[in-house]
Amino acid sequence: MKTLFVSYRVTDLDRSLGFYTALGYAELGRVEIGDGARLAILAFPGEPAASLELVHRPADGRVDVGSGFDHLAIQADTLTDTLKALTEAGLEPGPLQYPGGPDGPKTSWLTDPDGYRIELVEWPSGHPDGITAADFS
């Protein structure tokens, strides 16, 4: 088993696509699922397959993220460059943070149009991509 992708229900597909493409995702395709509902399938360039699906069901009304969802974490190669590019694209990333101290990862927070929180992460030099069991030993 493995995780395939994350799926978010969105209130306005075009507005959400604008946000996520400014974040760096590319649209792989769309699927019409009936009654005006649509899916948009996204991936970052270089990813071998989809990593995000946006689900728009207009009949269900406005999205309420609620308290069960916390955040999506996205790795950035150079967070300061990423924050600059996102700001220039009209997005509003939060300030650079160092939650593990000066030698730990760098992070910043961003919120999408429906209120989903995104943590942008730059790992310290030499750290492998993602979190592994080695991070806890």
mmCIF file of N, CA and C in Angstrom:
data_model
loop_
_atom_site.group_PDB
_atom_site.id
_atom_site.type_symbol
_atom_site.label_atom_id
_atom_site.label_comp_id
_atom_site.label_asym_id
_atom_site.label_seq_id
_atom_site.Cartn_x
_atom_site.Cartn_y
_atom_site.Cartn_z
ATOM 1 N N MET A 1 0.827 -1.177 0.000
ATOM 2 C CA MET A 1 0.000 0.000 0.000
ATOM 3 C C MET A 1 0.878 1.249 0.000
ATOM 4 N N LYS A 2 0.343 2.313 -0.558
ATOM 5 C CA LYS A 2 0.993 3.619 -0.488
ATOM 6 C C LYS A 2 -0.047 4.697 -0.716
ATOM 7 N N THR A 3 0.228 5.861 -0.194
ATOM 8 C CA THR A 3 -0.658 6.998 -0.392
ATOM 9 C C THR A 3 -0.541 7.459 -1.844
ATOM 10 N N LEU A 4 -1.683 7.694 -2.490
ATOM 11 C CA LEU A 4 -1.664 8.153 -3.873
ATOM 12 C C LEU A 4 -1.691 9.673 -3.990
ATOM 13 N N PHE A 5 -2.648 10.319 -3.321
ATOM 14 C CA PHE A 5 -2.751 11.772 -3.380
ATOM 15 C C PHE A 5 -3.694 12.244 -2.297
ATOM 16 N N VAL A 6 -3.702 13.540 -2.062
ATOM 17 C CA VAL A 6 -4.627 14.192 -1.144
ATOM 18 C C VAL A 6 -5.738 14.802 -1.996
ATOM 19 N N SER A 7 -6.949 14.778 -1.497
ATOM 20 C CA SER A 7 -8.080 15.344 -2.217
ATOM 21 C C SER A 7 -8.767 16.380 -1.338
ATOM 22 N N TYR A 8 -8.947 17.586 -1.873
ATOM 23 C CA TYR A 8 -9.632 18.671 -1.163
ATOM 24 C C TYR A 8 -10.896 19.035 -1.911
ATOM 25 N N ARG A 9 -11.987 19.231 -1.179
ATOM 26 C CA ARG A 9 -13.182 19.809 -1.778
ATOM 27 C C ARG A 9 -13.014 21.315 -1.747
ATOM 28 N N VAL A 10 -13.315 21.979 -2.859
ATOM 29 C CA VAL A 10 -13.119 23.423 -2.966
ATOM 30 C C VAL A 10 -14.420 24.114 -3.352
ATOM 31 N N THR A 11 -14.552 25.360 -2.922
ATOM 32 C CA THR A 11 -15.748 26.149 -3.193
ATOM 33 C C THR A 11 -15.774 26.678 -4.624
ATOM 34 N N ASP A 12 -14.626 27.161 -5.099
ATOM 35 C CA ASP A 12 -14.516 27.778 -6.426
ATOM 36 C C ASP A 12 -13.303 27.161 -7.123
ATOM 37 N N LEU A 13 -13.550 26.280 -8.076
ATOM 38 C CA LEU A 13 -12.455 25.540 -8.718
ATOM 39 C C LEU A 13 -11.470 26.467 -9.409
ATOM 40 N N ASP A 14 -11.954 27.461 -10.136
ATOM 41 C CA ASP A 14 -11.038 28.358 -10.849
ATOM 42 C C ASP A 14 -10.150 29.131 -9.874
ATOM 43 N N ARG A 15 -10.727 29.636 -8.800
ATOM 44 C CA ARG A 15 -9.942 30.369 -7.804
ATOM 45 C C ARG A 15 -8.912 29.448 -7.151
ATOM 46 N N SER A 16 -9.302 28.229 -6.818
ATOM 47 C CA SER A 16 -8.373 27.275 -6.208
ATOM 48 C C SER A 16 -7.276 26.870 -7.192
ATOM 49 N N LEU A 17 -7.640 26.660 -8.450
ATOM 50 C CA LEU A 17 -6.611 26.345 -9.462
ATOM 51 C C LEU A 17 -5.621 27.488 -9.605
ATOM 52 N N GLY A 18 -6.094 28.726 -9.554
ATOM 53 C CA GLY A 18 -5.198 29.879 -9.602
ATOM 54 C C GLY A 18 -4.220 29.867 -8.443
ATOM 55 N N PHE A 19 -4.723 29.559 -7.247
ATOM 56 C CA PHE A 19 -3.875 29.499 -6.061
ATOM 57 C C PHE A 19 -2.839 28.389 -6.189
ATOM 58 N N TYR A 20 -3.296 27.173 -6.505
ATOM 59 C CA TYR A 20 -2.373 26.027 -6.520
ATOM 60 C C TYR A 20 -1.393 26.073 -7.694
ATOM 61 N N THR A 21 -1.779 26.657 -8.832
ATOM 62 C CA THR A 21 -0.798 26.809 -9.904
ATOM 63 C C THR A 21 0.213 27.899 -9.547
ATOM 64 N N ALA A 22 -0.195 28.943 -8.838
ATOM 65 C CA ALA A 22 0.771 29.946 -8.353
ATOM 66 C C ALA A 22 1.727 29.315 -7.337
ATOM 67 N N LEU A 23 1.252 28.335 -6.590
ATOM 68 C CA LEU A 23 2.094 27.617 -5.639
ATOM 69 C C LEU A 23 3.103 26.733 -6.358
ATOM 70 N N GLY A 24 2.833 26.381 -7.609
ATOM 71 C CA GLY A 24 3.778 25.588 -8.392
ATOM 72 C C GLY A 24 3.225 24.305 -8.971
ATOM 73 N N TYR A 25 1.989 23.948 -8.610
ATOM 74 C CA TYR A 25 1.377 22.745 -9.171
ATOM 75 C C TYR A 25 1.051 22.958 -10.645
ATOM 76 N N ALA A 26 1.057 21.868 -11.410
ATOM 77 C CA ALA A 26 0.610 21.873 -12.799
ATOM 78 C C ALA A 26 -0.649 21.016 -12.891
ATOM 79 N N GLU A 27 -1.593 21.452 -13.690
ATOM 80 C CA GLU A 27 -2.826 20.685 -13.873
ATOM 81 C C GLU A 27 -2.573 19.545 -14.852
ATOM 82 N N LEU A 28 -2.845 18.322 -14.425
ATOM 83 C CA LEU A 28 -2.682 17.159 -15.296
ATOM 84 C C LEU A 28 -3.927 16.894 -16.115
ATOM 85 N N GLY A 29 -5.102 17.206 -15.554
ATOM 86 C CA GLY A 29 -6.340 16.976 -16.271
ATOM 87 C C GLY A 29 -7.548 17.238 -15.399
ATOM 88 N N ARG A 30 -8.721 17.196 -16.040
ATOM 89 C CA ARG A 30 -9.991 17.410 -15.340
ATOM 90 C C ARG A 30 -10.952 16.285 -15.678
ATOM 91 N N VAL A 31 -11.873 16.041 -14.750
ATOM 92 C CA VAL A 31 -12.894 15.021 -14.949
ATOM 93 C C VAL A 31 -14.234 15.637 -14.570
ATOM 94 N N GLU A 32 -15.209 15.530 -15.481
ATOM 95 C CA GLU A 32 -16.580 15.947 -15.195
ATOM 96 C C GLU A 32 -17.269 14.741 -14.561
ATOM 97 N N ILE A 33 -17.831 14.903 -13.359
ATOM 98 C CA ILE A 33 -18.430 13.751 -12.681
ATOM 99 C C ILE A 33 -19.953 13.851 -12.561
ATOM 100 N N GLY A 34 -20.552 14.818 -13.255
ATOM 101 C CA GLY A 34 -22.008 14.934 -13.289
ATOM 102 C C GLY A 34 -22.551 15.973 -12.324
ATOM 103 N N ASP A 35 -23.726 16.489 -12.636
ATOM 104 C CA ASP A 35 -24.398 17.507 -11.826
ATOM 105 C C ASP A 35 -23.542 18.740 -11.589
ATOM 106 N N GLY A 36 -22.691 19.080 -12.564
ATOM 107 C CA GLY A 36 -21.825 20.258 -12.444
ATOM 108 C C GLY A 36 -20.574 20.022 -11.618
ATOM 109 N N ALA A 37 -20.417 18.836 -11.070
ATOM 110 C CA ALA A 37 -19.233 18.531 -10.248
ATOM 111 C C ALA A 37 -18.041 18.196 -11.140
ATOM 112 N N ARG A 38 -16.870 18.664 -10.714
ATOM 113 C CA ARG A 38 -15.650 18.459 -11.490
ATOM 114 C C ARG A 38 -14.492 18.133 -10.559
ATOM 115 N N LEU A 39 -13.523 17.417 -11.096
ATOM 116 C CA LEU A 39 -12.267 17.139 -10.414
ATOM 117 C C LEU A 39 -11.144 17.760 -11.233
ATOM 118 N N ALA A 40 -10.164 18.313 -10.572
ATOM 119 C CA ALA A 40 -8.940 18.760 -11.234
ATOM 120 C C ALA A 40 -7.794 18.003 -10.575
ATOM 121 N N ILE A 41 -6.959 17.375 -11.377
ATOM 122 C CA ILE A 41 -5.864 16.551 -10.895
ATOM 123 C C ILE A 41 -4.561 17.314 -11.120
ATOM 124 N N LEU A 42 -3.757 17.455 -10.036
ATOM 125 C CA LEU A 42 -2.551 18.282 -10.065
ATOM 126 C C LEU A 42 -1.324 17.511 -9.598
ATOM 127 N N ALA A 43 -0.160 17.992 -10.019
ATOM 128 C CA ALA A 43 1.129 17.474 -9.554
ATOM 129 C C ALA A 43 2.156 18.578 -9.681
ATOM 130 N N PHE A 44 3.198 18.500 -8.890
ATOM 131 C CA PHE A 44 4.321 19.409 -9.082
ATOM 132 C C PHE A 44 5.141 18.914 -10.261
ATOM 133 N N PRO A 45 5.735 19.822 -11.048
ATOM 134 C CA PRO A 45 6.608 19.382 -12.128
ATOM 135 C C PRO A 45 7.700 18.456 -11.567
ATOM 136 N N GLY A 46 7.933 17.376 -12.262
ATOM 137 C CA GLY A 46 8.934 16.412 -11.819
ATOM 138 C C GLY A 46 8.366 15.275 -10.989
ATOM 139 N N GLU A 47 7.132 15.436 -10.474
ATOM 140 C CA GLU A 47 6.513 14.331 -9.759
ATOM 141 C C GLU A 47 6.053 13.287 -10.780
ATOM 142 N N PRO A 48 6.191 12.003 -10.451
ATOM 143 C CA PRO A 48 5.832 10.969 -11.432
ATOM 144 C C PRO A 48 4.328 10.771 -11.597
ATOM 145 N N ALA A 49 3.528 11.261 -10.648
ATOM 146 C CA ALA A 49 2.080 11.055 -10.711
ATOM 147 C C ALA A 49 1.379 12.173 -9.933
ATOM 148 N N ALA A 50 0.058 12.174 -9.997
ATOM 149 C CA ALA A 50 -0.745 13.179 -9.293
ATOM 150 C C ALA A 50 -0.453 13.161 -7.799
ATOM 151 N N SER A 51 -0.497 14.349 -7.180
ATOM 152 C CA SER A 51 -0.315 14.434 -5.727
ATOM 153 C C SER A 51 -1.447 15.222 -5.058
ATOM 154 N N LEU A 52 -2.294 15.883 -5.854
ATOM 155 C CA LEU A 52 -3.400 16.661 -5.295
ATOM 156 C C LEU A 52 -4.592 16.604 -6.246
ATOM 157 N N GLU A 53 -5.766 16.388 -5.663
ATOM 158 C CA GLU A 53 -7.008 16.411 -6.428
ATOM 159 C C GLU A 53 -7.909 17.475 -5.814
ATOM 160 N N LEU A 54 -8.432 18.360 -6.648
ATOM 161 C CA LEU A 54 -9.390 19.359 -6.195
ATOM 162 C C LEU A 54 -10.773 18.920 -6.654
ATOM 163 N N VAL A 55 -11.710 18.857 -5.714
ATOM 164 C CA VAL A 55 -13.064 18.379 -5.994
ATOM 165 C C VAL A 55 -14.024 19.554 -5.848
ATOM 166 N N HIS A 56 -14.744 19.869 -6.914
ATOM 167 C CA HIS A 56 -15.712 20.962 -6.884
ATOM 168 C C HIS A 56 -17.107 20.378 -7.067
ATOM 169 N N ARG A 57 -17.915 20.473 -6.022
ATOM 170 C CA ARG A 57 -19.308 20.017 -6.065
ATOM 171 C C ARG A 57 -20.187 21.211 -5.705
ATOM 172 N N PRO A 58 -20.571 22.019 -6.700
ATOM 173 C CA PRO A 58 -21.331 23.239 -6.414
ATOM 174 C C PRO A 58 -22.613 22.988 -5.620
ATOM 175 N N ALA A 59 -23.260 21.867 -5.830
ATOM 176 C CA ALA A 59 -24.520 21.590 -5.131
ATOM 177 C C ALA A 59 -24.324 21.411 -3.624
ATOM 178 N N ASP A 60 -23.107 21.110 -3.209
ATOM 179 C CA ASP A 60 -22.821 20.917 -1.780
ATOM 180 C C ASP A 60 -22.572 22.229 -1.043
ATOM 181 N N GLY A 61 -22.514 23.350 -1.769
ATOM 182 C CA GLY A 61 -22.324 24.653 -1.133
ATOM 183 C C GLY A 61 -20.875 24.932 -0.769
ATOM 184 N N ARG A 62 -20.722 25.966 0.019
ATOM 185 C CA ARG A 62 -19.403 26.445 0.430
ATOM 186 C C ARG A 62 -18.691 25.398 1.290
ATOM 187 N N VAL A 63 -17.377 25.289 1.127
ATOM 188 C CA VAL A 63 -16.562 24.360 1.907
ATOM 189 C C VAL A 63 -16.387 24.884 3.326
ATOM 190 N N ASP A 64 -16.520 23.988 4.290
ATOM 191 C CA ASP A 64 -16.202 24.283 5.684
ATOM 192 C C ASP A 64 -15.115 23.301 6.091
ATOM 193 N N VAL A 65 -13.888 23.785 6.230
ATOM 194 C CA VAL A 65 -12.750 22.918 6.521
ATOM 195 C C VAL A 65 -12.927 22.218 7.861
ATOM 196 N N GLY A 66 -13.531 22.873 8.828
ATOM 197 C CA GLY A 66 -13.780 22.246 10.120
ATOM 198 C C GLY A 66 -12.522 22.123 10.966
ATOM 199 N N SER A 67 -12.611 21.327 12.006
ATOM 200 C CA SER A 67 -11.483 21.217 12.933
ATOM 201 C C SER A 67 -10.731 19.900 12.806
ATOM 202 N N GLY A 68 -11.129 19.021 11.885
ATOM 203 C CA GLY A 68 -10.473 17.734 11.767
ATOM 204 C C GLY A 68 -9.216 17.758 10.919
ATOM 205 N N PHE A 69 -9.138 18.657 9.981
ATOM 206 C CA PHE A 69 -7.981 18.745 9.092
ATOM 207 C C PHE A 69 -6.960 19.689 9.701
ATOM 208 N N ASP A 70 -5.685 19.320 9.640
ATOM 209 C CA ASP A 70 -4.667 20.238 10.151
ATOM 210 C C ASP A 70 -3.915 20.921 9.019
ATOM 211 N N HIS A 71 -3.083 20.213 8.265
ATOM 212 C CA HIS A 71 -2.365 20.892 7.188
ATOM 213 C C HIS A 71 -1.767 19.909 6.194
ATOM 214 N N LEU A 72 -1.371 20.443 5.058
ATOM 215 C CA LEU A 72 -0.629 19.741 4.023
ATOM 216 C C LEU A 72 0.796 20.276 4.082
ATOM 217 N N ALA A 73 1.793 19.395 4.097
ATOM 218 C CA ALA A 73 3.198 19.829 4.110
ATOM 219 C C ALA A 73 3.776 19.679 2.708
ATOM 220 N N ILE A 74 4.460 20.731 2.257
ATOM 221 C CA ILE A 74 5.073 20.747 0.930
ATOM 222 C C ILE A 74 6.534 21.142 1.086
ATOM 223 N N GLN A 75 7.407 20.354 0.489
ATOM 224 C CA GLN A 75 8.838 20.624 0.554
ATOM 225 C C GLN A 75 9.240 21.664 -0.494
ATOM 226 N N ALA A 76 10.093 22.591 -0.087
ATOM 227 C CA ALA A 76 10.663 23.595 -0.987
ATOM 228 C C ALA A 76 12.174 23.424 -0.989
ATOM 229 N N ASP A 77 12.816 23.611 -2.141
ATOM 230 C CA ASP A 77 14.268 23.509 -2.195
ATOM 231 C C ASP A 77 14.929 24.662 -1.458
ATOM 232 N N THR A 78 14.504 25.877 -1.771
ATOM 233 C CA THR A 78 15.040 27.077 -1.118
ATOM 234 C C THR A 78 13.842 27.918 -0.689
ATOM 235 N N LEU A 79 13.545 27.907 0.597
ATOM 236 C CA LEU A 79 12.308 28.524 1.081
ATOM 237 C C LEU A 79 12.297 30.036 0.873
ATOM 238 N N THR A 80 13.417 30.717 1.058
ATOM 239 C CA THR A 80 13.403 32.173 0.863
ATOM 240 C C THR A 80 13.051 32.523 -0.584
ATOM 241 N N ASP A 81 13.584 31.770 -1.551
ATOM 242 C CA ASP A 81 13.242 32.008 -2.956
ATOM 243 C C ASP A 81 11.773 31.685 -3.213
ATOM 244 N N THR A 82 11.276 30.607 -2.600
ATOM 245 C CA THR A 82 9.879 30.209 -2.759
ATOM 246 C C THR A 82 8.945 31.281 -2.210
ATOM 247 N N LEU A 83 9.268 31.802 -1.034
ATOM 248 C CA LEU A 83 8.418 32.835 -0.436
ATOM 249 C C LEU A 83 8.382 34.087 -1.300
ATOM 250 N N LYS A 84 9.515 34.448 -1.849
ATOM 251 C CA LYS A 84 9.576 35.622 -2.728
ATOM 252 C C LYS A 84 8.703 35.397 -3.972
ATOM 253 N N ALA A 85 8.828 34.220 -4.586
ATOM 254 C CA ALA A 85 8.044 33.917 -5.789
ATOM 255 C C ALA A 85 6.548 33.870 -5.487
ATOM 256 N N LEU A 86 6.175 33.303 -4.350
ATOM 257 C CA LEU A 86 4.758 33.243 -3.989
ATOM 258 C C LEU A 86 4.198 34.633 -3.734
ATOM 259 N N THR A 87 4.958 35.479 -3.066
ATOM 260 C CA THR A 87 4.525 36.857 -2.812
ATOM 261 C C THR A 87 4.355 37.606 -4.128
ATOM 262 N N GLU A 88 5.311 37.430 -5.044
ATOM 263 C CA GLU A 88 5.219 38.078 -6.358
ATOM 264 C C GLU A 88 4.017 37.575 -7.147
ATOM 265 N N ALA A 89 3.590 36.327 -6.889
ATOM 266 C CA ALA A 89 2.421 35.750 -7.572
ATOM 267 C C ALA A 89 1.108 36.164 -6.914
ATOM 268 N N GLY A 90 1.182 36.986 -5.849
ATOM 269 C CA GLY A 90 -0.020 37.486 -5.201
ATOM 270 C C GLY A 90 -0.493 36.654 -4.019
ATOM 271 N N LEU A 91 0.261 35.630 -3.643
ATOM 272 C CA LEU A 91 -0.096 34.836 -2.472
ATOM 273 C C LEU A 91 0.496 35.491 -1.235
ATOM 274 N N GLU A 92 0.054 35.058 -0.062
ATOM 275 C CA GLU A 92 0.486 35.702 1.180
ATOM 276 C C GLU A 92 1.080 34.696 2.159
ATOM 277 N N PRO A 93 2.311 34.212 1.876
ATOM 278 C CA PRO A 93 2.935 33.281 2.818
ATOM 279 C C PRO A 93 3.324 33.995 4.107
ATOM 280 N N GLY A 94 3.344 33.217 5.188
ATOM 281 C CA GLY A 94 3.745 33.765 6.483
ATOM 282 C C GLY A 94 5.258 33.928 6.558
ATOM 283 N N PRO A 95 5.743 34.462 7.677
ATOM 284 C CA PRO A 95 7.180 34.696 7.834
ATOM 285 C C PRO A 95 7.955 33.381 7.940
ATOM 286 N N LEU A 96 9.224 33.453 7.656
ATOM 287 C CA LEU A 96 10.135 32.326 7.796
ATOM 288 C C LEU A 96 10.258 31.978 9.271
ATOM 289 N N GLN A 97 10.143 30.677 9.591
ATOM 290 C CA GLN A 97 10.241 30.215 10.973
ATOM 291 C C GLN A 97 11.295 29.113 11.074
ATOM 292 N N TYR A 98 11.822 28.917 12.272
ATOM 293 C CA TYR A 98 12.829 27.897 12.548
ATOM 294 C C TYR A 98 12.351 27.050 13.732
ATOM 295 N N PRO A 99 11.350 26.156 13.516
ATOM 296 C CA PRO A 99 10.756 25.434 14.642
ATOM 297 C C PRO A 99 11.709 24.487 15.358
ATOM 298 N N GLY A 100 12.774 24.040 14.708
ATOM 299 C CA GLY A 100 13.744 23.144 15.329
ATOM 300 C C GLY A 100 15.020 23.852 15.724
ATOM 301 N N GLY A 101 14.986 25.177 15.759
ATOM 302 C CA GLY A 101 16.196 25.942 16.045
ATOM 303 C C GLY A 101 16.932 26.276 14.756
ATOM 304 N N PRO A 102 18.057 26.996 14.862
ATOM 305 C CA PRO A 102 18.751 27.492 13.673
ATOM 306 C C PRO A 102 19.318 26.397 12.767
ATOM 307 N N ASP A 103 19.523 25.182 13.296
ATOM 308 C CA ASP A 103 20.066 24.102 12.478
ATOM 309 C C ASP A 103 18.989 23.149 11.983
ATOM 310 N N GLY A 104 17.733 23.412 12.310
ATOM 311 C CA GLY A 104 16.624 22.544 11.915
ATOM 312 C C GLY A 104 15.991 23.013 10.625
ATOM 313 N N PRO A 105 14.823 22.477 10.332
ATOM 314 C CA PRO A 105 14.123 22.879 9.113
ATOM 315 C C PRO A 105 13.631 24.325 9.194
ATOM 316 N N LYS A 106 13.473 24.918 8.028
ATOM 317 C CA LYS A 106 12.847 26.239 7.911
ATOM 318 C C LYS A 106 11.416 25.988 7.450
ATOM 319 N N THR A 107 10.476 26.762 7.971
ATOM 320 C CA THR A 107 9.085 26.598 7.564
ATOM 321 C C THR A 107 8.414 27.948 7.352
ATOM 322 N N SER A 108 7.309 27.904 6.669
ATOM 323 C CA SER A 108 6.431 29.055 6.500
ATOM 324 C C SER A 108 5.032 28.487 6.281
ATOM 325 N N TRP A 109 4.017 29.260 6.638
ATOM 326 C CA TRP A 109 2.634 28.815 6.512
ATOM 327 C C TRP A 109 1.894 29.654 5.486
ATOM 328 N N LEU A 110 0.939 29.007 4.826
ATOM 329 C CA LEU A 110 0.142 29.619 3.776
ATOM 330 C C LEU A 110 -1.263 29.030 3.904
ATOM 331 N N THR A 111 -2.281 29.795 3.565
ATOM 332 C CA THR A 111 -3.651 29.307 3.616
ATOM 333 C C THR A 111 -4.293 29.468 2.245
ATOM 334 N N ASP A 112 -4.954 28.415 1.777
ATOM 335 C CA ASP A 112 -5.566 28.476 0.448
ATOM 336 C C ASP A 112 -6.920 29.193 0.531
ATOM 337 N N PRO A 113 -7.591 29.420 -0.612
ATOM 338 C CA PRO A 113 -8.839 30.193 -0.606
ATOM 339 C C PRO A 113 -9.969 29.610 0.251
ATOM 340 N N ASP A 114 -9.948 28.304 0.517
ATOM 341 C CA ASP A 114 -10.993 27.700 1.335
ATOM 342 C C ASP A 114 -10.594 27.543 2.799
ATOM 343 N N GLY A 115 -9.378 27.931 3.146
ATOM 344 C CA GLY A 115 -8.936 27.838 4.534
ATOM 345 C C GLY A 115 -8.060 26.649 4.855
ATOM 346 N N TYR A 116 -7.683 25.849 3.844
ATOM 347 C CA TYR A 116 -6.756 24.745 4.084
ATOM 348 C C TYR A 116 -5.363 25.326 4.354
ATOM 349 N N ARG A 117 -4.732 24.835 5.424
ATOM 350 C CA ARG A 117 -3.402 25.332 5.778
ATOM 351 C C ARG A 117 -2.329 24.496 5.090
ATOM 352 N N ILE A 118 -1.269 25.177 4.671
ATOM 353 C CA ILE A 118 -0.144 24.544 3.987
ATOM 354 C C ILE A 118 1.133 24.942 4.711
ATOM 355 N N GLU A 119 1.922 23.937 5.062
ATOM 356 C CA GLU A 119 3.233 24.185 5.670
ATOM 357 C C GLU A 119 4.286 23.981 4.590
ATOM 358 N N LEU A 120 5.041 25.022 4.314
ATOM 359 C CA LEU A 120 6.156 24.938 3.385
ATOM 360 C C LEU A 120 7.398 24.614 4.209
ATOM 361 N N VAL A 121 8.190 23.631 3.773
ATOM 362 C CA VAL A 121 9.326 23.158 4.551
ATOM 363 C C VAL A 121 10.580 23.106 3.688
ATOM 364 N N GLU A 122 11.679 23.630 4.222
ATOM 365 C CA GLU A 122 13.004 23.437 3.633
ATOM 366 C C GLU A 122 13.833 22.665 4.650
ATOM 367 N N TRP A 123 14.280 21.476 4.271
ATOM 368 C CA TRP A 123 15.095 20.661 5.169
ATOM 369 C C TRP A 123 16.510 21.212 5.265
ATOM 370 N N PRO A 124 17.199 20.984 6.380
ATOM 371 C CA PRO A 124 18.604 21.389 6.488
ATOM 372 C C PRO A 124 19.449 20.635 5.466
ATOM 373 N N SER A 125 20.563 21.190 5.111
ATOM 374 C CA SER A 125 21.484 20.561 4.166
ATOM 375 C C SER A 125 21.829 19.154 4.635
ATOM 376 N N GLY A 126 21.735 18.201 3.724
ATOM 377 C CA GLY A 126 22.074 16.820 4.043
ATOM 378 C C GLY A 126 20.908 15.982 4.536
ATOM 379 N N HIS A 127 19.783 16.615 4.871
ATOM 380 C CA HIS A 127 18.606 15.869 5.337
ATOM 381 C C HIS A 127 17.917 15.238 4.135
ATOM 382 N N PRO A 128 17.506 13.960 4.237
ATOM 383 C CA PRO A 128 16.780 13.369 3.099
ATOM 384 C C PRO A 128 15.408 14.004 2.943
ATOM 385 N N ASP A 129 14.840 13.828 1.756
ATOM 386 C CA ASP A 129 13.477 14.324 1.509
ATOM 387 C C ASP A 129 12.511 13.644 2.484
ATOM 388 N N GLY A 130 11.615 14.404 3.050
ATOM 389 C CA GLY A 130 10.574 13.858 3.907
ATOM 390 C C GLY A 130 11.057 13.498 5.299
ATOM 391 N N ILE A 131 10.126 12.980 6.088
ATOM 392 C CA ILE A 131 10.423 12.532 7.439
ATOM 393 C C ILE A 131 10.502 11.008 7.409
ATOM 394 N N THR A 132 11.555 10.466 7.983
ATOM 395 C CA THR A 132 11.736 9.019 8.029
ATOM 396 C C THR A 132 11.951 8.590 9.481
ATOM 397 N N ALA A 133 12.032 7.289 9.693
ATOM 398 C CA ALA A 133 12.281 6.761 11.047
ATOM 399 C C ALA A 133 13.596 7.295 11.610
ATOM 400 N N ALA A 134 14.547 7.615 10.741
ATOM 401 C CA ALA A 134 15.844 8.150 11.199
ATOM 402 C C ALA A 134 15.684 9.463 11.952
ATOM 403 N N ASP A 135 14.617 10.211 11.680
ATOM 404 C CA ASP A 135 14.383 11.478 12.370
ATOM 405 C C ASP A 135 14.008 11.271 13.834
ATOM 406 N N PHE A 136 13.684 10.044 14.220
ATOM 407 C CA PHE A 136 13.250 9.774 15.583
ATOM 408 C C PHE A 136 14.229 8.908 16.373
ATOM 409 N N SER A 137 15.393 8.633 15.784
ATOM 410 C CA SER A 137 16.353 7.794 16.506
ATOM 411 C C SER A 137 17.469 8.615 17.110
#
